[in-house]
Tab-separated table of C-alpha atoms in Angstrom:
chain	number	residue	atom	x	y	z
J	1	UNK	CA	0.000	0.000	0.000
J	2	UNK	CA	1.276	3.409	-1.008
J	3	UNK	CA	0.856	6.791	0.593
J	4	UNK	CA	-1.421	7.538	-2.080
J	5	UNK	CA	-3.461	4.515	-1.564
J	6	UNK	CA	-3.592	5.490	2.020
J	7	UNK	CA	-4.715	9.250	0.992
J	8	UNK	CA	-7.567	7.488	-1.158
J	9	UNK	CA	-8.587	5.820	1.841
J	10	UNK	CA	-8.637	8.773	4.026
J	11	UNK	CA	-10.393	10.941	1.377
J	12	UNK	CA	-13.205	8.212	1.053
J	13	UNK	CA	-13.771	8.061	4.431
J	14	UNK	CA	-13.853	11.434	5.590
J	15	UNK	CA	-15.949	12.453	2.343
J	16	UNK	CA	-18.972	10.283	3.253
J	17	UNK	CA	-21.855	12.096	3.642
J	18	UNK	CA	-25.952	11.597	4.019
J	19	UNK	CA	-27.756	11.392	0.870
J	20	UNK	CA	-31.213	12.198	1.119
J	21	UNK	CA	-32.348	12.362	-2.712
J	22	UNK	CA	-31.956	9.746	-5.321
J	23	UNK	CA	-32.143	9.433	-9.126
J	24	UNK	CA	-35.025	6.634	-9.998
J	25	UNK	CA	-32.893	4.126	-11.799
J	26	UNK	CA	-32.088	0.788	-9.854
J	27	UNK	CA	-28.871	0.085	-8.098
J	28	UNK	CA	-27.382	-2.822	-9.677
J	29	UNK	CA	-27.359	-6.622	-8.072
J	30	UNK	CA	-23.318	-6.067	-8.473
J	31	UNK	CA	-23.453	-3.365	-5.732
J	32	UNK	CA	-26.170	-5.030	-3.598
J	33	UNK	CA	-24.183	-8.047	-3.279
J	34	UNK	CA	-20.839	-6.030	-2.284
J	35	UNK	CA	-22.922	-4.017	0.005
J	36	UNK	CA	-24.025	-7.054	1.700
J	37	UNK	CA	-20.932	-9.217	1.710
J	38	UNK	CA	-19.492	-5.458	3.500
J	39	UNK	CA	-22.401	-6.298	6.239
J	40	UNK	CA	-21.728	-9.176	6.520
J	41	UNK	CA	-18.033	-8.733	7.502
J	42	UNK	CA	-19.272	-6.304	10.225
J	43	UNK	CA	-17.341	-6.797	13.660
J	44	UNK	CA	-19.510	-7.613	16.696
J	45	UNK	CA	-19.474	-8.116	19.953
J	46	UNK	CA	-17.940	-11.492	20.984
J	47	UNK	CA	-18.809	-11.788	17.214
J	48	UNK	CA	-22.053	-12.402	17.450
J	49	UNK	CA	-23.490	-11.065	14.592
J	50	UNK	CA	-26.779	-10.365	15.674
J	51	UNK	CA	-28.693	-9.129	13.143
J	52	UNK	CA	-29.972	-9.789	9.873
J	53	UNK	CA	-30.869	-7.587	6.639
J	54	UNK	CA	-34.486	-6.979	4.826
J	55	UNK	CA	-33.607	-5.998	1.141
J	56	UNK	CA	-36.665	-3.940	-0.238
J	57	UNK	CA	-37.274	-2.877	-3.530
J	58	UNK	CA	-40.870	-2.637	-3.074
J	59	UNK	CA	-42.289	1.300	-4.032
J	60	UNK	CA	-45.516	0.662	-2.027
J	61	UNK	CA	-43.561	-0.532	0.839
J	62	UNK	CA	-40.907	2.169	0.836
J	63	UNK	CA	-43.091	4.748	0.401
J	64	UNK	CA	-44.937	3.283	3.579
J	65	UNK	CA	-42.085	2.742	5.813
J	66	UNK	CA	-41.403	6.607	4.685
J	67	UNK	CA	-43.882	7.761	7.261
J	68	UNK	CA	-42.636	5.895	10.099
J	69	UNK	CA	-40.020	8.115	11.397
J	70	UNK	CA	-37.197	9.982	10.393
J	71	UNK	CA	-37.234	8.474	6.961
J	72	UNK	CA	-39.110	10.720	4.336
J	73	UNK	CA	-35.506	10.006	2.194
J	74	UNK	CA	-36.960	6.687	1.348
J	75	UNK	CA	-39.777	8.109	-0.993
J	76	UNK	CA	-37.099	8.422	-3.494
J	77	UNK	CA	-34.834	5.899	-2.871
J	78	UNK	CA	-35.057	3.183	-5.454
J	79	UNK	CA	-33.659	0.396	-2.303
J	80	UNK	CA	-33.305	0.393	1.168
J	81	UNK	CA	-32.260	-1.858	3.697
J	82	UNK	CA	-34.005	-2.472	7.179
J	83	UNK	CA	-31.500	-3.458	10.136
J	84	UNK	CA	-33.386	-6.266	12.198
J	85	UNK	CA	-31.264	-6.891	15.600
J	86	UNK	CA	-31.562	-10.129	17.477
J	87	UNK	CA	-33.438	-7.865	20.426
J	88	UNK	CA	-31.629	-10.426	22.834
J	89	UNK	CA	-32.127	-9.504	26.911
J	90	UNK	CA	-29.380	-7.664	28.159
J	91	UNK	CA	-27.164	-6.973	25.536
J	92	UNK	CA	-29.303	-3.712	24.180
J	93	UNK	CA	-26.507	-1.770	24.728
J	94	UNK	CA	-23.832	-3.831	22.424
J	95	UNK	CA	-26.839	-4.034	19.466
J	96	UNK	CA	-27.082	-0.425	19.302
J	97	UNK	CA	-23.431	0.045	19.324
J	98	UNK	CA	-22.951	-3.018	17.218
J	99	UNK	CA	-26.081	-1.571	14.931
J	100	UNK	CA	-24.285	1.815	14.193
J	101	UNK	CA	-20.828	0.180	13.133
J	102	UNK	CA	-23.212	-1.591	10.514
J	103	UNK	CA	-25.018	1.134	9.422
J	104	UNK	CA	-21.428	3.217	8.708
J	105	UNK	CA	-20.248	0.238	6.849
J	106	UNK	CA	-23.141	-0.405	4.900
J	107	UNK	CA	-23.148	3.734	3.923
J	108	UNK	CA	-19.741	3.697	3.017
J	109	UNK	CA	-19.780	0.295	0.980
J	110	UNK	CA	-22.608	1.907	-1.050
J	111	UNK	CA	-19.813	5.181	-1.409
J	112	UNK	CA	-17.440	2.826	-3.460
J	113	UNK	CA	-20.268	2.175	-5.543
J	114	UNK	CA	-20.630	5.766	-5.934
J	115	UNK	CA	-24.394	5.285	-4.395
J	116	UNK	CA	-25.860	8.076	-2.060
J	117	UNK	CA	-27.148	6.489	1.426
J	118	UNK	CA	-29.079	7.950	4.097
J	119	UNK	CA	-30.316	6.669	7.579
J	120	UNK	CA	-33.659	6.540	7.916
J	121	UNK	CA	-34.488	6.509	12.050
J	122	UNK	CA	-38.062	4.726	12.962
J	123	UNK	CA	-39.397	6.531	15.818
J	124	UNK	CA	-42.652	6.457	18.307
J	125	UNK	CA	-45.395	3.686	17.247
J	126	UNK	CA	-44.012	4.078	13.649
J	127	UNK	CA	-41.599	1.385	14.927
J	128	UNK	CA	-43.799	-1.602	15.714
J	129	UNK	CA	-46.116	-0.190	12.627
J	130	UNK	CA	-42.503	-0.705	10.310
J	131	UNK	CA	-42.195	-4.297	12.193
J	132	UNK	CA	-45.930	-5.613	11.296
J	133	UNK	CA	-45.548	-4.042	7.740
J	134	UNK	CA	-42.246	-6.084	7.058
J	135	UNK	CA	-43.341	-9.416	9.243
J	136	UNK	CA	-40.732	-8.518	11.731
J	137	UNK	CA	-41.393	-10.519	14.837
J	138	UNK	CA	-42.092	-8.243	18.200
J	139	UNK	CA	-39.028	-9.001	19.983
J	140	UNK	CA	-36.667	-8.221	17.840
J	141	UNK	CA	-35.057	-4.831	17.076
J	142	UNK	CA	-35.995	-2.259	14.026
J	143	UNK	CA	-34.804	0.376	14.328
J	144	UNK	CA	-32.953	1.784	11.245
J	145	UNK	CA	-33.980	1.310	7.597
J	146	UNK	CA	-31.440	2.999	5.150
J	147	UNK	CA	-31.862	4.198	1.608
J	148	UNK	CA	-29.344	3.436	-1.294
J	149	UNK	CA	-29.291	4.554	-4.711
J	150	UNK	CA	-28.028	6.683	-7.382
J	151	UNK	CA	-27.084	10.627	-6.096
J	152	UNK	CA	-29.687	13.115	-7.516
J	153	UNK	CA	-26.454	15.776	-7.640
J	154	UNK	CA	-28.496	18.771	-8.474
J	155	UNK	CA	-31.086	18.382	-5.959
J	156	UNK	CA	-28.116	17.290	-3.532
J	157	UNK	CA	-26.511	20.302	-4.025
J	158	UNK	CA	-29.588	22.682	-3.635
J	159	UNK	CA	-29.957	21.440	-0.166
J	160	UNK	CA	-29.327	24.003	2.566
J	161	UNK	CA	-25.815	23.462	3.892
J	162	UNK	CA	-25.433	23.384	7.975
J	163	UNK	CA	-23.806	26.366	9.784
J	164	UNK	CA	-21.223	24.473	11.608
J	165	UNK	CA	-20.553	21.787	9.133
J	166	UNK	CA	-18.125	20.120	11.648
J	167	UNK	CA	-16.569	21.151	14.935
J	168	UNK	CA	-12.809	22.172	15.187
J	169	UNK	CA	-10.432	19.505	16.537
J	170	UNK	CA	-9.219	21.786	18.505
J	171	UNK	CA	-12.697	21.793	20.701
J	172	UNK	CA	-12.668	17.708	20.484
J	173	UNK	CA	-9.091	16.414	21.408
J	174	UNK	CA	-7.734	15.974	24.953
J	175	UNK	CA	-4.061	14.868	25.374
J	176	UNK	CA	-3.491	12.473	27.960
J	177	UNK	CA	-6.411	12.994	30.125
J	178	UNK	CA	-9.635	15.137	30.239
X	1	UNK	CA	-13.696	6.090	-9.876
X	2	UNK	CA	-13.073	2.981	-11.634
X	3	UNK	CA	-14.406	-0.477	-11.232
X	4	UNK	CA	-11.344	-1.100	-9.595
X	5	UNK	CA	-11.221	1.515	-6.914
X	6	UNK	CA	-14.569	0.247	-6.532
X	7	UNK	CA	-13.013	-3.028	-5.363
X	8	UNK	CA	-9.824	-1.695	-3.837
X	9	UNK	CA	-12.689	0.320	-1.585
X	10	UNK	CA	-15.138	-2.763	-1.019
X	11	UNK	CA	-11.565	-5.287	-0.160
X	12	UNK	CA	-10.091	-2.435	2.571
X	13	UNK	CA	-13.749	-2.460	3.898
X	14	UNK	CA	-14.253	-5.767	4.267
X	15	UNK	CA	-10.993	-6.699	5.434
X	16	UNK	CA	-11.022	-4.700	8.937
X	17	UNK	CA	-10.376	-7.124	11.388
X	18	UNK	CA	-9.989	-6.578	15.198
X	19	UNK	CA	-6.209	-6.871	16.010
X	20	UNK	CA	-4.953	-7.187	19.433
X	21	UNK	CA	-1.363	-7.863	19.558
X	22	UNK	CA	1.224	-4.682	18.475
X	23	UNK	CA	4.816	-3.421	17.967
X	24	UNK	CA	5.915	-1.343	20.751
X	25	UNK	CA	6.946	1.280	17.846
X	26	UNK	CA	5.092	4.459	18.211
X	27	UNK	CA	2.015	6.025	15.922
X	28	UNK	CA	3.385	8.473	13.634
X	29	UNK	CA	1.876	12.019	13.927
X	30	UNK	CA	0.774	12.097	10.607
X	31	UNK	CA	-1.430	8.803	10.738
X	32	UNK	CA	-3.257	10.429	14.296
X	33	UNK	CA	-3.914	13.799	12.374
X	34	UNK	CA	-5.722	11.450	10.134
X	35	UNK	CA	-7.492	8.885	12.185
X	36	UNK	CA	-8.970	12.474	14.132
X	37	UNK	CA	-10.002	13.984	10.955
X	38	UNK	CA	-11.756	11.036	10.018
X	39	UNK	CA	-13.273	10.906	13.448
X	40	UNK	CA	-14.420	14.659	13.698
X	41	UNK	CA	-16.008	14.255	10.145
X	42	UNK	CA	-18.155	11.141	11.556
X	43	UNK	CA	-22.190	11.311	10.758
X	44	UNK	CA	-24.051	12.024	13.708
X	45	UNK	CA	-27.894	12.050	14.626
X	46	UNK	CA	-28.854	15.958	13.739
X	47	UNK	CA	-25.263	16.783	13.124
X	48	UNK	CA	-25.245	16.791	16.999
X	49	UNK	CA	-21.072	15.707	17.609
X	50	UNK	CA	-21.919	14.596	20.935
X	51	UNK	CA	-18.294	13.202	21.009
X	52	UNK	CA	-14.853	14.529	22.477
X	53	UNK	CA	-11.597	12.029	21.846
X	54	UNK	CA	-8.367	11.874	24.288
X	55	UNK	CA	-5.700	10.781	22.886
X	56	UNK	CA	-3.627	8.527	25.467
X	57	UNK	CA	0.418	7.468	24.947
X	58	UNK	CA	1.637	7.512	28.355
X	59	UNK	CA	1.929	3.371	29.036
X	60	UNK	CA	1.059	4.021	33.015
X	61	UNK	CA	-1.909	4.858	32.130
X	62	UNK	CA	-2.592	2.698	29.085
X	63	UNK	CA	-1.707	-0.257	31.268
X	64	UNK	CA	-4.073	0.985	34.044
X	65	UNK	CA	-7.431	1.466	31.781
X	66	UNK	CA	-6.221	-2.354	30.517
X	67	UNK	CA	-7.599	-3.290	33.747
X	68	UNK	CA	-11.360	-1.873	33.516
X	69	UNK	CA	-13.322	-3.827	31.021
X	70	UNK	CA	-12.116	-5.855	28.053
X	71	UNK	CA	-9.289	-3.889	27.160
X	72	UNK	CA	-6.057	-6.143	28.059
X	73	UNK	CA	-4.928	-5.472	24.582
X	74	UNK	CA	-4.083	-1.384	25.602
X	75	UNK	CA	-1.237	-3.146	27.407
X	76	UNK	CA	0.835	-3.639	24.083
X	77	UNK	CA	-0.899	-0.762	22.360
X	78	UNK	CA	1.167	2.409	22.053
X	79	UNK	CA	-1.717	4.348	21.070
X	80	UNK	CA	-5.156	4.717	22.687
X	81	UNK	CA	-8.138	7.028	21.684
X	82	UNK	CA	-10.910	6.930	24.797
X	83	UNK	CA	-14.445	8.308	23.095
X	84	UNK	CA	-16.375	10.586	25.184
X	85	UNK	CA	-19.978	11.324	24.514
X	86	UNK	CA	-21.941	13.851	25.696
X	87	UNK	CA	-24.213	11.858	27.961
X	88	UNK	CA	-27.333	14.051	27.032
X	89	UNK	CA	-30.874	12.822	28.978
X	90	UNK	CA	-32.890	11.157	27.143
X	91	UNK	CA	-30.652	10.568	24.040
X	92	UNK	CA	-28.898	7.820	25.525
X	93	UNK	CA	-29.797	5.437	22.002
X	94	UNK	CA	-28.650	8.157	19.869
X	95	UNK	CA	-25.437	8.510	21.179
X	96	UNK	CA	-24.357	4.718	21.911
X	97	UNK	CA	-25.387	4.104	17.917
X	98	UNK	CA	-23.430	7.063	16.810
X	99	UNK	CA	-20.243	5.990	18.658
X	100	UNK	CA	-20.177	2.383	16.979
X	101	UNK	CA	-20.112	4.509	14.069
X	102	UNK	CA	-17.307	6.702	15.346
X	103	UNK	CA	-15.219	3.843	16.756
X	104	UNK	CA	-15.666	2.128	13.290
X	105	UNK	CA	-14.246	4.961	11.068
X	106	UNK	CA	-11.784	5.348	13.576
X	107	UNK	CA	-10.579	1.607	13.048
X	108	UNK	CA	-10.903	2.031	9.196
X	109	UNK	CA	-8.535	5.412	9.566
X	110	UNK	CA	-6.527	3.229	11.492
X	111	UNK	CA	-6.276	0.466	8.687
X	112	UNK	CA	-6.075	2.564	5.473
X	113	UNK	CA	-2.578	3.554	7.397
X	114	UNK	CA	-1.911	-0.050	8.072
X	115	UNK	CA	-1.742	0.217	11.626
X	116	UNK	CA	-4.200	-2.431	13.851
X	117	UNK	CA	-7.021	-1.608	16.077
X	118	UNK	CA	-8.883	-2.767	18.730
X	119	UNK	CA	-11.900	-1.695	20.537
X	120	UNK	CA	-11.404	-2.201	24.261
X	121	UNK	CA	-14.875	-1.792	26.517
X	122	UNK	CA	-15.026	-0.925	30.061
X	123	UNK	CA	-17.444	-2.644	32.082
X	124	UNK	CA	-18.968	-2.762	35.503
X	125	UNK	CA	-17.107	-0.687	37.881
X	126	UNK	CA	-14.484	0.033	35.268
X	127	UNK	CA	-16.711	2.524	33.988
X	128	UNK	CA	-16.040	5.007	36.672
X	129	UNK	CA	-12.712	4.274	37.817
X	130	UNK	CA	-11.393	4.931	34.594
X	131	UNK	CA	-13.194	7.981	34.310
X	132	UNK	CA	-11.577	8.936	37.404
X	133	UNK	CA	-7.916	8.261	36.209
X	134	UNK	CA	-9.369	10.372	32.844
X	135	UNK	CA	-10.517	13.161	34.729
X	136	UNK	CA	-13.959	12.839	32.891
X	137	UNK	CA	-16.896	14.385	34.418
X	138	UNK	CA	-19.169	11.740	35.643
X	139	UNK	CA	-22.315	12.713	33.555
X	140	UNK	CA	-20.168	12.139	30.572
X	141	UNK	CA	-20.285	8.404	28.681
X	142	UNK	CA	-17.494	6.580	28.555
X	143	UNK	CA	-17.142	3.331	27.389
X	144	UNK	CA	-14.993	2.724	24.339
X	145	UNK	CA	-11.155	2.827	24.257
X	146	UNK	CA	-9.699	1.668	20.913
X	147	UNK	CA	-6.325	1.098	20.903
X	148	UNK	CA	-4.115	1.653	17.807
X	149	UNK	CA	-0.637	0.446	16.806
X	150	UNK	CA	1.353	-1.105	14.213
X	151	UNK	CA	1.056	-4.782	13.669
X	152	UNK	CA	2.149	-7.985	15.421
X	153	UNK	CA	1.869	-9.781	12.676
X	154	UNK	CA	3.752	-13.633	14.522
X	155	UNK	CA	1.396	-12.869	16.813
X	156	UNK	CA	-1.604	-12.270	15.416
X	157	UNK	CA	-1.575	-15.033	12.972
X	158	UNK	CA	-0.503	-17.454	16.257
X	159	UNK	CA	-3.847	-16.369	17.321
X	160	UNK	CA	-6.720	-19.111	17.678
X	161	UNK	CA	-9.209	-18.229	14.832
X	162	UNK	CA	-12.978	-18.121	15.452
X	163	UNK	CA	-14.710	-21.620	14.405
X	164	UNK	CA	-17.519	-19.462	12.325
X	165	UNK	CA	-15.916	-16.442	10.777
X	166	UNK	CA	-18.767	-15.125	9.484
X	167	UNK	CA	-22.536	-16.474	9.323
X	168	UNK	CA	-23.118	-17.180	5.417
X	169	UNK	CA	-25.432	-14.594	3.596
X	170	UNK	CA	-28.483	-17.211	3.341
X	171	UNK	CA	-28.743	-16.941	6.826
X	172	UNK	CA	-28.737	-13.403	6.794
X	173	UNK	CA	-30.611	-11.565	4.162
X	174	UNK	CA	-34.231	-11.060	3.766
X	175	UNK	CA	-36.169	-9.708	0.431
X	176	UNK	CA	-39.057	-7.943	0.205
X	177	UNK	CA	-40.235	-9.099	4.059
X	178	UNK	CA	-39.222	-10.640	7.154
């Protein structure tokens, strides 16, 4: 690996960034299946790996699951994934943290595709209203449902930037101790 | 971006593994600067940040926080970043899902300059007594300390290897519905 190669690496990583507005046409089954086998290599817990992945295509049912939260991004989005977590007793804590690793991997193997991803956040009773639309049983966890597909760049850039886009290091890093 | 710095992207993401064995040679200043850069430009719920790194060298102290959780890799770890969030009420899910996405770009920063990583996880009373050798406000969370460093690489391959790397896609992927 050269320095460059490292730089590449650095650059794609940093770059990433939510992408709430998608061109119509359908990501290819090449990119799917390298998202996926990026899930799939997720690090967990004692390696657990407890989750599994709902692959939807379906307009009806992504428009639907679009109401359920934070998730209006999925209206346009031509293929989302829902994150279903085991839900097992006392290990909430890990699956969320376990949950968001996933998420970040999953958005960032969709980046090497050049595909746009956004989170889309269930909240309130659209939660267990997302589960009994998708079959999900009760006790497990549903929580996050994110949108892939090709980057509508003009609409993306007509979006209202943040003020702060990031804080300064300088506020972030303690040497040593606190 | 070609099809293969597609796959040059896809391989370095799927290839993070969890190393726990290092040199004793020291993190150059240049790879930290971009591990932190990587880490400031994380995605967070609302753009919110609700994260603050230290950066930890001194081995006194690396080899006491090896003691609170399961962190007995910081003992052969030059290099340790503790990541503390804000510890807002009432956004306690928020924040423990956008850490595993923190501590997972900060591995991949850590890879994509060939160094290892490992998350280390405080537990029980570890949790406070290492905020106490931090100097971290009590209200604050802290939980993760991922330690960073170049390589074993005799030791790591000496390593016992999990009997299930991975569970196979089948197991794993939905379509349409649950």
């Amino acid at each position: 690996m050269s320095a460059s190669d490292t730089q590449t690496k650095i650059a794609f990583l940093r770059g990433l960034r939510a992408v709430r507005t998608f061109r119509p046409e359908p990501v290819s089954q090449e990119a799917l299946d390298d998202i996926l086998l990026v899930a799939r290599w997720s690090g967990s817990a004692s390696n657990r790996q407890p989750w599994a992945f709902i692959v939807i295509k379906d307009r009806a049912m992504l428009d639907a699951l679009a109401t359920k939260g934070y998730a209006g991004h999925l209206t346009s989005a031509p293929l989302a994934i829902a994150i279903v977590m085991d839900g097992e007793a006392g290990r909430q804590e890990h699956e969320i943290w376990d949950e968001g690793r996933l998420a970040e991997r999953i958005m960032l193997a969709a980046a090497a595709h050049r595909l746009g991803s956004c989170i889309g956040w269930l909240q309130g009773d659209g939660i267990n209203e997302a589960k009994e639309l998708l079959g999900v049983p009760a006790e497990r966890r549903l929580r996050t449902i994110i949108s892939i597909g090709h980057i509508d760049e003009p609409a993306q850039r007509a979006r209202p930037k943040p003020p702060q886009a990031r804080k300064p290091l300088t506020e972030l890093v303690h040497e040593e101790r606190w």
